[in-house]
mmCIF file of C-alpha atoms in Angstrom:
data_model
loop_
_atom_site.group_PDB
_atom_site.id
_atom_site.type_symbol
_atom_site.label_atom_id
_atom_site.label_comp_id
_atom_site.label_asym_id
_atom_site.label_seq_id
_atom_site.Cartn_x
_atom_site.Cartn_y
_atom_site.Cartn_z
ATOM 1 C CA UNK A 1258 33.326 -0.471 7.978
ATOM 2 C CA UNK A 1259 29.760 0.880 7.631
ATOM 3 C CA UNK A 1260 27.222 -0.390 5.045
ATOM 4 C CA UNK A 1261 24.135 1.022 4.123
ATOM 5 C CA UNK A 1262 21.301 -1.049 1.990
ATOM 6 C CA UNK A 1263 19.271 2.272 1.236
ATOM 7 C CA UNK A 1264 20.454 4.200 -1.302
ATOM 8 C CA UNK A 1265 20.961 7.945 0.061
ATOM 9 C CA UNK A 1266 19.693 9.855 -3.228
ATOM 10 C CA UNK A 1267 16.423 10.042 -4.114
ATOM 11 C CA UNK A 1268 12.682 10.035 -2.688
ATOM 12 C CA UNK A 1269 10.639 7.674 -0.993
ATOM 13 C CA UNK A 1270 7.315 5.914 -3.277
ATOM 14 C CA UNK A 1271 4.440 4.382 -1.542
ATOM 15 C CA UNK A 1272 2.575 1.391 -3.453
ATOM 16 C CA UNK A 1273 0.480 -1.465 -3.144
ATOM 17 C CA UNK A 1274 1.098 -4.136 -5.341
ATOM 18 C CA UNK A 1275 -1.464 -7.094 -4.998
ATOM 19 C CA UNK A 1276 -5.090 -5.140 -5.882
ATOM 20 C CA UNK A 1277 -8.320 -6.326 -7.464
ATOM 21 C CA UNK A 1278 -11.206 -4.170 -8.762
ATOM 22 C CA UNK A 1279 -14.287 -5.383 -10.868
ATOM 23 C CA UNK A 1280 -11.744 -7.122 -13.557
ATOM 24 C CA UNK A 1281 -12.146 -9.641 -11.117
ATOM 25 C CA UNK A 1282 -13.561 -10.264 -7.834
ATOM 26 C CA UNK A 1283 -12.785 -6.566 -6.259
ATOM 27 C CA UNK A 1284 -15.971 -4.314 -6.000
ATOM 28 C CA UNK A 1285 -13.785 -0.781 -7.067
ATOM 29 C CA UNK A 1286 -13.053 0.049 -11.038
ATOM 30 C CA UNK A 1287 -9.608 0.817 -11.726
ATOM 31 C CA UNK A 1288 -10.367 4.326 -11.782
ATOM 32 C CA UNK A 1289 -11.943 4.441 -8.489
ATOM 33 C CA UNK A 1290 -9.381 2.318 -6.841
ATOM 34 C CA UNK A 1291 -6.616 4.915 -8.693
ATOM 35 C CA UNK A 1292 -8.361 7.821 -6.607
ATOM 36 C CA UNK A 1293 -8.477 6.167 -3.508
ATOM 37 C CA UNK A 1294 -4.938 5.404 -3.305
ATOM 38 C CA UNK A 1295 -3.743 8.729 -4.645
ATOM 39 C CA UNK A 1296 -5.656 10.570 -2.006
ATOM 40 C CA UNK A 1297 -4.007 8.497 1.113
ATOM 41 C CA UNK A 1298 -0.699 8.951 -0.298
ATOM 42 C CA UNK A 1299 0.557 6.177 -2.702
ATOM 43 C CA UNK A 1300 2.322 6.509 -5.626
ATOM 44 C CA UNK A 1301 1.538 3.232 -7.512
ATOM 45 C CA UNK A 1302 -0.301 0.106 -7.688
ATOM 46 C CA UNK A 1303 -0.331 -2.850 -8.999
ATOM 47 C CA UNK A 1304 -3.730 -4.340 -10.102
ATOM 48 C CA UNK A 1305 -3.390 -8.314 -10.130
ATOM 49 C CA UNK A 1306 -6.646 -9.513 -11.054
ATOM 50 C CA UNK A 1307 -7.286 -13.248 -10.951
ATOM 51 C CA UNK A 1308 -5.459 -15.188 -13.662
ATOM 52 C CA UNK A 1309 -6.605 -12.228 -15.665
ATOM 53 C CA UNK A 1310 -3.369 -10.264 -16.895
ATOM 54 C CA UNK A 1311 -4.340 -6.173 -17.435
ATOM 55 C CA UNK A 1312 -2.071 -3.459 -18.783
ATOM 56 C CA UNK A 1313 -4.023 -0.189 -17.971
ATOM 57 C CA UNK A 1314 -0.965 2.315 -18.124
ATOM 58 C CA UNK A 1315 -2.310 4.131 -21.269
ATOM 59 C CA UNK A 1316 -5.245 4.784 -19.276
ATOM 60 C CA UNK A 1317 -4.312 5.723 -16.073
ATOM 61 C CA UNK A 1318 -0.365 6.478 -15.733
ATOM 62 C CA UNK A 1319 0.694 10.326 -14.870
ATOM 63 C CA UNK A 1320 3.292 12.229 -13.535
ATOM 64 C CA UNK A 1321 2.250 11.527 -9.727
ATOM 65 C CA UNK A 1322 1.062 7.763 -10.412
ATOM 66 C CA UNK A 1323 1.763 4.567 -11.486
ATOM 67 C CA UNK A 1324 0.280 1.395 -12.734
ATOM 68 C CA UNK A 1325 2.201 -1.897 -12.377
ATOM 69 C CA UNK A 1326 0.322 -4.337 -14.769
ATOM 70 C CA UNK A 1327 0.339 -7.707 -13.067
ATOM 71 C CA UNK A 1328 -1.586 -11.326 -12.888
ATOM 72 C CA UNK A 1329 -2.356 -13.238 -9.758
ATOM 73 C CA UNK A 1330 -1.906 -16.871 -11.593
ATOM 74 C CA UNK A 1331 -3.724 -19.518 -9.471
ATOM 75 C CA UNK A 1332 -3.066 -23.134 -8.816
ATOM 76 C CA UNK A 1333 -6.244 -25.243 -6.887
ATOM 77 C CA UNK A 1334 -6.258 -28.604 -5.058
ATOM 78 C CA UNK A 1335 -9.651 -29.788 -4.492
ATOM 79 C CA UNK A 1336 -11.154 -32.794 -2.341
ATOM 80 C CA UNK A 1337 -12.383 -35.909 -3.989
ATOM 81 C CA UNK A 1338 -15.847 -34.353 -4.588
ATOM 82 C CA UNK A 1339 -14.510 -31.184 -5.718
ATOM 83 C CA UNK A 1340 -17.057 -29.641 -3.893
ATOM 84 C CA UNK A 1341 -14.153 -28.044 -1.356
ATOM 85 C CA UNK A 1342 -10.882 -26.096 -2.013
ATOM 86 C CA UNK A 1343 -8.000 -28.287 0.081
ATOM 87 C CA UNK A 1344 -4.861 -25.487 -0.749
ATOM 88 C CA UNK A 1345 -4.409 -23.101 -3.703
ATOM 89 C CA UNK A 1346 -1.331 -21.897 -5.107
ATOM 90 C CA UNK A 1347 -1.409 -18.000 -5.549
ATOM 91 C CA UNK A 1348 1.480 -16.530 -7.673
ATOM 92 C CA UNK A 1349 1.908 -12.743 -9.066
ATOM 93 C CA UNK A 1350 3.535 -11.841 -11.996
ATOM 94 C CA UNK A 1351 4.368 -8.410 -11.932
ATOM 95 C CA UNK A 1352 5.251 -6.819 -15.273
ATOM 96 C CA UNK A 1353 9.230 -6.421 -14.969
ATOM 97 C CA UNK A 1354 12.363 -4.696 -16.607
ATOM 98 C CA UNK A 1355 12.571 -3.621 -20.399
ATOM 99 C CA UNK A 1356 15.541 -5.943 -20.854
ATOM 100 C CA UNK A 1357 13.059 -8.735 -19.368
ATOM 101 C CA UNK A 1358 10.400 -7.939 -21.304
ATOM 102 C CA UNK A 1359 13.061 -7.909 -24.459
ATOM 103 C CA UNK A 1360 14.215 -11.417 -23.098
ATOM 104 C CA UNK A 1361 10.283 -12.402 -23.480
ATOM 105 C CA UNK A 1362 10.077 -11.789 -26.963
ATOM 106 C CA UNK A 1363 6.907 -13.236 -28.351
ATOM 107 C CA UNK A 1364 6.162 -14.827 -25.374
ATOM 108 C CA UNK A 1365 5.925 -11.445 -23.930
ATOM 109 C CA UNK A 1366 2.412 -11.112 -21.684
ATOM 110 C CA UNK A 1367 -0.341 -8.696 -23.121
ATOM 111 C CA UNK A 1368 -2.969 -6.910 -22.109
ATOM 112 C CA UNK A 1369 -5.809 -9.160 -21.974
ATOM 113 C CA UNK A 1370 -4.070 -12.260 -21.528
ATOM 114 C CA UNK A 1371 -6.463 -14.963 -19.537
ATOM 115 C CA UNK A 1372 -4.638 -17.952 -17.861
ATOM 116 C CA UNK A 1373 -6.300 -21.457 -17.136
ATOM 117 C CA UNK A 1374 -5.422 -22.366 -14.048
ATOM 118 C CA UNK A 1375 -4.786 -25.951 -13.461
ATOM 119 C CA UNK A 1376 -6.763 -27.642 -11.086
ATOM 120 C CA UNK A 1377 -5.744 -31.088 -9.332
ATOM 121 C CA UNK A 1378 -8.296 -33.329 -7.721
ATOM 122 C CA UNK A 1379 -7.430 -35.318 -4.370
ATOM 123 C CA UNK A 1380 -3.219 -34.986 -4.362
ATOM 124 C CA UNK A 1381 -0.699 -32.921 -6.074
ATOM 125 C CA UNK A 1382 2.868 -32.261 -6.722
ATOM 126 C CA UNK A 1383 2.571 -28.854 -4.352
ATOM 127 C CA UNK A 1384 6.258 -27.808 -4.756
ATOM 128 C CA UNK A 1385 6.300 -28.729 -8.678
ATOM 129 C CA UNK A 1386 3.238 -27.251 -9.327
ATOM 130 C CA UNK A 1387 4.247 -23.985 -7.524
ATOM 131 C CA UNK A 1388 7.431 -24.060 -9.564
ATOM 132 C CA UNK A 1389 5.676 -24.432 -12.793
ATOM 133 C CA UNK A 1390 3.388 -21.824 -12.711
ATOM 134 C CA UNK A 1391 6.192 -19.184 -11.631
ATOM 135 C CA UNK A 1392 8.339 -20.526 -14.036
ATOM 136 C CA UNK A 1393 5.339 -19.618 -17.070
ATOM 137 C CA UNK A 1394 5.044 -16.377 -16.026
ATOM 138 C CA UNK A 1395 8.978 -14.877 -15.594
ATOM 139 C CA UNK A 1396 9.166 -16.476 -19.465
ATOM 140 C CA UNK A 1397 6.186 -13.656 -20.141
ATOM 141 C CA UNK A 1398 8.445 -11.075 -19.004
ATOM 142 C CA UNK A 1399 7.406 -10.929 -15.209
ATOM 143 C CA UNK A 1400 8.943 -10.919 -12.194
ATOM 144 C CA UNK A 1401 7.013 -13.517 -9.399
ATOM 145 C CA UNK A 1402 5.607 -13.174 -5.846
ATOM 146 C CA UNK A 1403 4.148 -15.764 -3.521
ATOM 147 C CA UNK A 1404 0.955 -14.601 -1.778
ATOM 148 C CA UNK A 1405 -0.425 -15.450 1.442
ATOM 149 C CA UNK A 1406 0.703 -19.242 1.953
ATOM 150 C CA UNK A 1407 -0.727 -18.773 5.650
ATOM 151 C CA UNK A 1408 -4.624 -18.575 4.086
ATOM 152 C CA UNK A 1409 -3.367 -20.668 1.062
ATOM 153 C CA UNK A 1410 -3.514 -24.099 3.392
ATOM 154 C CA UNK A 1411 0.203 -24.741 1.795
ATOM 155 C CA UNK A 1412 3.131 -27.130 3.633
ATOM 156 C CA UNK A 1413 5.905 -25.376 4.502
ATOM 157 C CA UNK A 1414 7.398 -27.886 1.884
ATOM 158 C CA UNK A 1415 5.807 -27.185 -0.880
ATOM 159 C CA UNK A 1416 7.284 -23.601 -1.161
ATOM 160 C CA UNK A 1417 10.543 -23.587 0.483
ATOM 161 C CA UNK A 1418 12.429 -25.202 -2.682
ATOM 162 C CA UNK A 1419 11.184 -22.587 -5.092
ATOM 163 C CA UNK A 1420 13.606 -20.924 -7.520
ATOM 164 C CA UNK A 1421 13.897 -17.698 -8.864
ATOM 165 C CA UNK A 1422 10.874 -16.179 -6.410
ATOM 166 C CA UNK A 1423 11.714 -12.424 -6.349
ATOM 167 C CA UNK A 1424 9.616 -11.918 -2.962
ATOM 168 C CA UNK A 1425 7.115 -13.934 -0.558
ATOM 169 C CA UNK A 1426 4.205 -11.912 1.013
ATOM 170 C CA UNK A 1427 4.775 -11.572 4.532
ATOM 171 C CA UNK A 1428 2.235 -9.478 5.282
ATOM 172 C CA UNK A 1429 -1.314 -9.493 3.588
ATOM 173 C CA UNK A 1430 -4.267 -6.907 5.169
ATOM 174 C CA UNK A 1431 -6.992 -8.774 3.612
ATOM 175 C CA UNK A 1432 -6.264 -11.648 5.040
ATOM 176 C CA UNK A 1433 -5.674 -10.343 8.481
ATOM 177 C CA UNK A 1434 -8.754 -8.369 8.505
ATOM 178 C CA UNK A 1435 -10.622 -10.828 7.306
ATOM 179 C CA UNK A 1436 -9.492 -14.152 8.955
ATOM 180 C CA UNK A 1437 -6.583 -13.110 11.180
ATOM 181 C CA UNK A 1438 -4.236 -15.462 8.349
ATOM 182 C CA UNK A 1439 -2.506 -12.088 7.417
ATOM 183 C CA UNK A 1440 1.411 -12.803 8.654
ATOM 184 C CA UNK A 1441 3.365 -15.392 6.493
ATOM 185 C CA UNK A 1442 7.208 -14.731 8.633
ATOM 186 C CA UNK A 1443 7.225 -18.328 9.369
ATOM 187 C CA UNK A 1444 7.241 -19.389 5.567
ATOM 188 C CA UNK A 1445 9.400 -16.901 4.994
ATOM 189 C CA UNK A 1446 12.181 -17.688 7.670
ATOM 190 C CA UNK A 1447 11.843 -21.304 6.559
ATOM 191 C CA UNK A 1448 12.745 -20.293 2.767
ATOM 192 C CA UNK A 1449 15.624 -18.226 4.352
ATOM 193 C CA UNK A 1450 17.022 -20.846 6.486
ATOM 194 C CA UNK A 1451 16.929 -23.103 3.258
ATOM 195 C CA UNK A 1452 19.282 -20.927 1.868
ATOM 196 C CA UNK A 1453 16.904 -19.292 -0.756
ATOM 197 C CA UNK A 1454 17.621 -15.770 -1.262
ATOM 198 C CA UNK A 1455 14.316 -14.266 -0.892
ATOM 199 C CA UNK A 1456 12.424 -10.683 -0.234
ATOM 200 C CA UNK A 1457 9.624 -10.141 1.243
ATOM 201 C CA UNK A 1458 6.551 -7.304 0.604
ATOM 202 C CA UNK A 1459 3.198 -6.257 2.417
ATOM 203 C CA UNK A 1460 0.483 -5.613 0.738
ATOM 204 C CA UNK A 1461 -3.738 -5.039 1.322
ATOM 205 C CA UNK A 1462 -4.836 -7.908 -1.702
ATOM 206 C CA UNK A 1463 -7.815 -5.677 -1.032
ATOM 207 C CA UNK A 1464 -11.766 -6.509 -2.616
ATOM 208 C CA UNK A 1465 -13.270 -3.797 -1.186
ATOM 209 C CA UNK A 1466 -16.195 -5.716 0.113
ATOM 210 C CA UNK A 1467 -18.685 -4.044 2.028
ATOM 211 C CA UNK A 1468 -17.860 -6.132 5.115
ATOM 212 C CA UNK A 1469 -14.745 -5.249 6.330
ATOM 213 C CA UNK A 1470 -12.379 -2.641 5.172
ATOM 214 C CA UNK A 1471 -9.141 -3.446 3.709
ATOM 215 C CA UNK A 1472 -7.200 -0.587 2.081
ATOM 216 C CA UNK A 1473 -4.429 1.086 3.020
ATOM 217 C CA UNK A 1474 -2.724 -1.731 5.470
ATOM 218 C CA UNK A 1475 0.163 -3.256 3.711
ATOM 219 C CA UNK A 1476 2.554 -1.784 1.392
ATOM 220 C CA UNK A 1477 6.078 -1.400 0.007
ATOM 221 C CA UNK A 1478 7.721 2.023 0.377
ATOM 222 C CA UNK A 1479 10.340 2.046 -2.620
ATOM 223 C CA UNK A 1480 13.675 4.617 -2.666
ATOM 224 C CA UNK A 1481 13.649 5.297 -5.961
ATOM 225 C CA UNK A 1482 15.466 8.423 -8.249
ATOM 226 C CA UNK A 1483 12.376 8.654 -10.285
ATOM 227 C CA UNK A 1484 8.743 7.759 -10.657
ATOM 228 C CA UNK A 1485 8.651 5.698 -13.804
ATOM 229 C CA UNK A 1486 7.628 1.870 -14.390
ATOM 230 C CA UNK A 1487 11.459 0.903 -14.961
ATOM 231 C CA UNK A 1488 12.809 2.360 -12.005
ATOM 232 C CA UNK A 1489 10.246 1.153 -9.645
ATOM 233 C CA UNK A 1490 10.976 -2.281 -10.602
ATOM 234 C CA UNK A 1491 14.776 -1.887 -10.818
ATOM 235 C CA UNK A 1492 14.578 -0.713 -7.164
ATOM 236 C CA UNK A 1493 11.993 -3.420 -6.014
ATOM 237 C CA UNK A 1494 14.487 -6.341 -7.873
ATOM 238 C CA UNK A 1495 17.628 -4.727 -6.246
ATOM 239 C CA UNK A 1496 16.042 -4.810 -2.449
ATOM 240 C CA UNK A 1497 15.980 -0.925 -2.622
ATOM 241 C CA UNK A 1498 12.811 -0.175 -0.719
ATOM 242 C CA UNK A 1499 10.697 -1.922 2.642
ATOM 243 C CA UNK A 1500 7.560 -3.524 3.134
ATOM 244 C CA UNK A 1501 5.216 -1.934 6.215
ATOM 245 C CA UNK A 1502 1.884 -2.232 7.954
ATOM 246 C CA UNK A 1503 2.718 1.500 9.236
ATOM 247 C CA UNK A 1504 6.219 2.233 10.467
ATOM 248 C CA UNK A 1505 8.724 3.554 8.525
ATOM 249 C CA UNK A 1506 12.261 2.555 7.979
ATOM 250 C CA UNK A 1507 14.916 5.351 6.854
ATOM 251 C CA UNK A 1508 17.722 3.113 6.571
ATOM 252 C CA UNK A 1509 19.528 -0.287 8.182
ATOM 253 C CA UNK A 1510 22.569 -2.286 7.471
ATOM 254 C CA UNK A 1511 26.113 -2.879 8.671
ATOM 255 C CA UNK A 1512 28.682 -1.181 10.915
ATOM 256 C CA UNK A 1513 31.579 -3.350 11.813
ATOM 257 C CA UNK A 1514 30.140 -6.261 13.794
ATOM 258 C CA UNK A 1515 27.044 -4.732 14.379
ATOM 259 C CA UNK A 1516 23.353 -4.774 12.233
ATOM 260 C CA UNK A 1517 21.832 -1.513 12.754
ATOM 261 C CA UNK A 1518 18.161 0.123 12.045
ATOM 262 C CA UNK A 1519 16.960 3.703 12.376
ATOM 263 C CA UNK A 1520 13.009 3.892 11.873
ATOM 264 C CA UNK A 1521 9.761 6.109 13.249
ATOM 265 C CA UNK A 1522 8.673 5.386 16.476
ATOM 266 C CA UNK A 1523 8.774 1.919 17.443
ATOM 267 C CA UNK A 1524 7.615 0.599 20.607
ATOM 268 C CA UNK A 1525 10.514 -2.191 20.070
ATOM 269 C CA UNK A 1526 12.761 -3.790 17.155
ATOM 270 C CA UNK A 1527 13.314 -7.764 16.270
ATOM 271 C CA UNK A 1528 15.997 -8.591 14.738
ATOM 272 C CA UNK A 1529 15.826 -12.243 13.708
ATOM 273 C CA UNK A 1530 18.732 -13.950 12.807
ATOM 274 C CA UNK A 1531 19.527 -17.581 10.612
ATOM 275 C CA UNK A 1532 22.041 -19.567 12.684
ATOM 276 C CA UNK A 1533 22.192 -21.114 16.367
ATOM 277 C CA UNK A 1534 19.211 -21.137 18.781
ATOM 278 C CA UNK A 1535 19.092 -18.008 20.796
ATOM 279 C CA UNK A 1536 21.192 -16.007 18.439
ATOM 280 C CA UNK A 1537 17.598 -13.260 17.724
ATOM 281 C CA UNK A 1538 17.147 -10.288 19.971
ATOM 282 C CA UNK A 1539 14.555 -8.099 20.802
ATOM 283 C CA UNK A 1540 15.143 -4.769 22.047
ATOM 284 C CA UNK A 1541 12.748 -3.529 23.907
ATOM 285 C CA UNK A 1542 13.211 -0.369 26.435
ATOM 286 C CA UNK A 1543 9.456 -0.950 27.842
ATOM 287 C CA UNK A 1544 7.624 1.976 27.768
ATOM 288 C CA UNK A 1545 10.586 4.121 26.024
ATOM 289 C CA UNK A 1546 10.385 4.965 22.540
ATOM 290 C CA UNK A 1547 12.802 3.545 19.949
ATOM 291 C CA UNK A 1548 14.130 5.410 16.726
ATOM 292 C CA UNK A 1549 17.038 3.198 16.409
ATOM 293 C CA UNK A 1550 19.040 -0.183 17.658
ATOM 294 C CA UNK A 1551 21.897 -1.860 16.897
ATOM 295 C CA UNK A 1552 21.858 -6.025 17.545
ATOM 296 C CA UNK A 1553 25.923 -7.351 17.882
ATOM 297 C CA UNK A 1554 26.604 -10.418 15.544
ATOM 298 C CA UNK A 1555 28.742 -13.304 16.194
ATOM 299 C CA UNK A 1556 29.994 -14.619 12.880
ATOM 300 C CA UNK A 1557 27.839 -17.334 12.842
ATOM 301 C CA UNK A 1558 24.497 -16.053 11.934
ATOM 302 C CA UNK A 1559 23.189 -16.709 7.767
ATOM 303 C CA UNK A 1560 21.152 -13.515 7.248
ATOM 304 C CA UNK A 1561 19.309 -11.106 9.466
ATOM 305 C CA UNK A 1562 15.882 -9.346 8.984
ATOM 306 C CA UNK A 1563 14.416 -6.565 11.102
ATOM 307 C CA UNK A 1564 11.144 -6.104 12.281
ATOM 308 C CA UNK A 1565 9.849 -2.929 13.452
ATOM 309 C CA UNK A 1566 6.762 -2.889 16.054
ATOM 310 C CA UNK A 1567 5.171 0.369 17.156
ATOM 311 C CA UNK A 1568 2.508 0.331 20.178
ATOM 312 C CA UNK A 1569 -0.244 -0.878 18.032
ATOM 313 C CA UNK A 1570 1.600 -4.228 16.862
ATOM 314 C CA UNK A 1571 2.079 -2.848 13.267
ATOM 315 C CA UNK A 1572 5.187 -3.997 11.751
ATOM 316 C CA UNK A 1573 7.751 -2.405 9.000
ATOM 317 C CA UNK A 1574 10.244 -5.106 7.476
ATOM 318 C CA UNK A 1575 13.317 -4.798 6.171
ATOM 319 C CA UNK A 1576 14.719 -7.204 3.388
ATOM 320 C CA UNK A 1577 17.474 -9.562 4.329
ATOM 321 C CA UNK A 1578 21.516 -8.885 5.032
ATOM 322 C CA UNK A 1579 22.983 -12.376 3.900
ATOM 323 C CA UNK A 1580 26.109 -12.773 6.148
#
């Protein structure tokens, strides 16, 4: 029996959805940043300026594009002195459903809204603290990410026991192209093999410094019926879309005992696997071009993720098939 995790109806939506512009520390206004995006293709964005909550869909929404309002809520653990950051805690909340915002009521977030964030000095509760500040923000009516625990300084353990984390940033262009600390898979494998139920996205967290450049590297690619705010963020809750730093991914999932993936052209496919040592695969036809693969299971495995890897390393996840 074959099962598919992309739904067959409807059309594909580009977005990035961890952004900054002069709100915060970017160097782009909003409007700028809109234009740049809509002329390489995307189809929303998400501006999550720093602990600084903005709701510019009045403003800038049409028929062709999309604002997600969003907050990148901050945690910091300095050194005795405080003169040095030791790890930081880096959490979106990303506007979400009507019947979430509904299940906000007053608490609901606003445009405007400025967050404190807390700041510990020496030692803190990493996991707790993490936990807290994603907790704050679903009761506003969000949905939560974590970004970037690679450039973050975090412990494994100080993530993996989060709850109720709709996605973990595998992929960050800012923070590859900035200080090679882009990829997050291990964190995210860890959470997996936990048993946390967890997606993953890509995304640029781009500043637009003068620099380096670092637009248009990560992203989400969302199958979606329509281009409004409530079906973008059904889709991106239900695991309806993938996250890529340039292949694409037209559709993976089940048939009989095997995991399958058809995708652009791929130079060669991971599929990575929760269970025994040994039980991943790569196929890889060296020098041969892949559009597809199929990896057999075992029965043993806990979930399975694909990673698609064209000739210039850039990777397109899919979201995990729990098994």
């Amino acid at each position: 029996m074959q099962k598919k995790y992309f739904s067959e109806t409807g059309n594909w939506y580009k977005g990035n959805l961890h952004s900054h512009t002069v709100n915060s520390d970017g160097h782009f206004t909003p409007a700028q940043a809109i234009n740049a995006y809509r002329q390489h293709g995307y189809s929303f964005i998400c501006f999550s300026e720093h602990d600084y909550y903005t709701d510019l869909r009045k403003e800038f929404d049409r028929g062709d594009f999309l604002i997600l309002p969003g907050v990148e809520a901050s945690a910091l653990l300095l050194n005795e002195d405080k003169s040095r950051m030791l790890k930081t805690h880096h959490i979106h909340g990303i506007l979400g459903t009507q019947e979430m915002q509904q299940a906000a009521g007053d608490q609901l977030i606003q445009h405007g809204k400025r967050l404190m964030p807390p700041a510990y000095v020496g030692k803190w509760e990493g996991l707790q603290t993490a936990q807290k500040l994603s907790d704050s923000l679903r009761k506003m009516g969000c949905f939560t990410t974590y970004n970037h625990p690679s450039w973050s300084r975090v412990d494994a353990e100080e993530i993996c026991g989060l709850e109720d984390i709709w996605a973990i940033e595998v992929f960050n262009y800012g923070t590859e192209v900035e200080c090679g600390e882009g990829y997050n898979t291990v964190f995210w494998d860890r959470m997996l093999a936990a048993g946390k139920r967890i997606n993953c996205f890509a995304s640029d967290d781009n500043h637009n410094p003068n620099r380096f450049f670092d637009s248009f590297g990560g992203y989400v690619v969302v199958r979606s019926e329509e281009l409004s705010h409530e079906a973008i963020v059904s889709h991106l809750l239900a695991g309806d879309y993938y996250s890529s730093a340039g292949p694409e991914i037209y559709q993976f999932g089940i048939d009989g005992d095997e995991v399958f993936v058809e995708c652009s052209n791929v130079a060669c496919i991971h599929f990575i696997c929760g269970g025994y040592v040994g039980c991943s695969e790569t196929v890889n036809r060296y020098g041969v071009t892949l559009k597809k693969a199929f990896h057999k299971l075992d029965g043993t495995e806990k979930y399975v993720r694909i990673e698609c890897v064209n000739e210039q390393g850039r990777r397109a996840f899919t979201n995990p098939i729990y098994l």
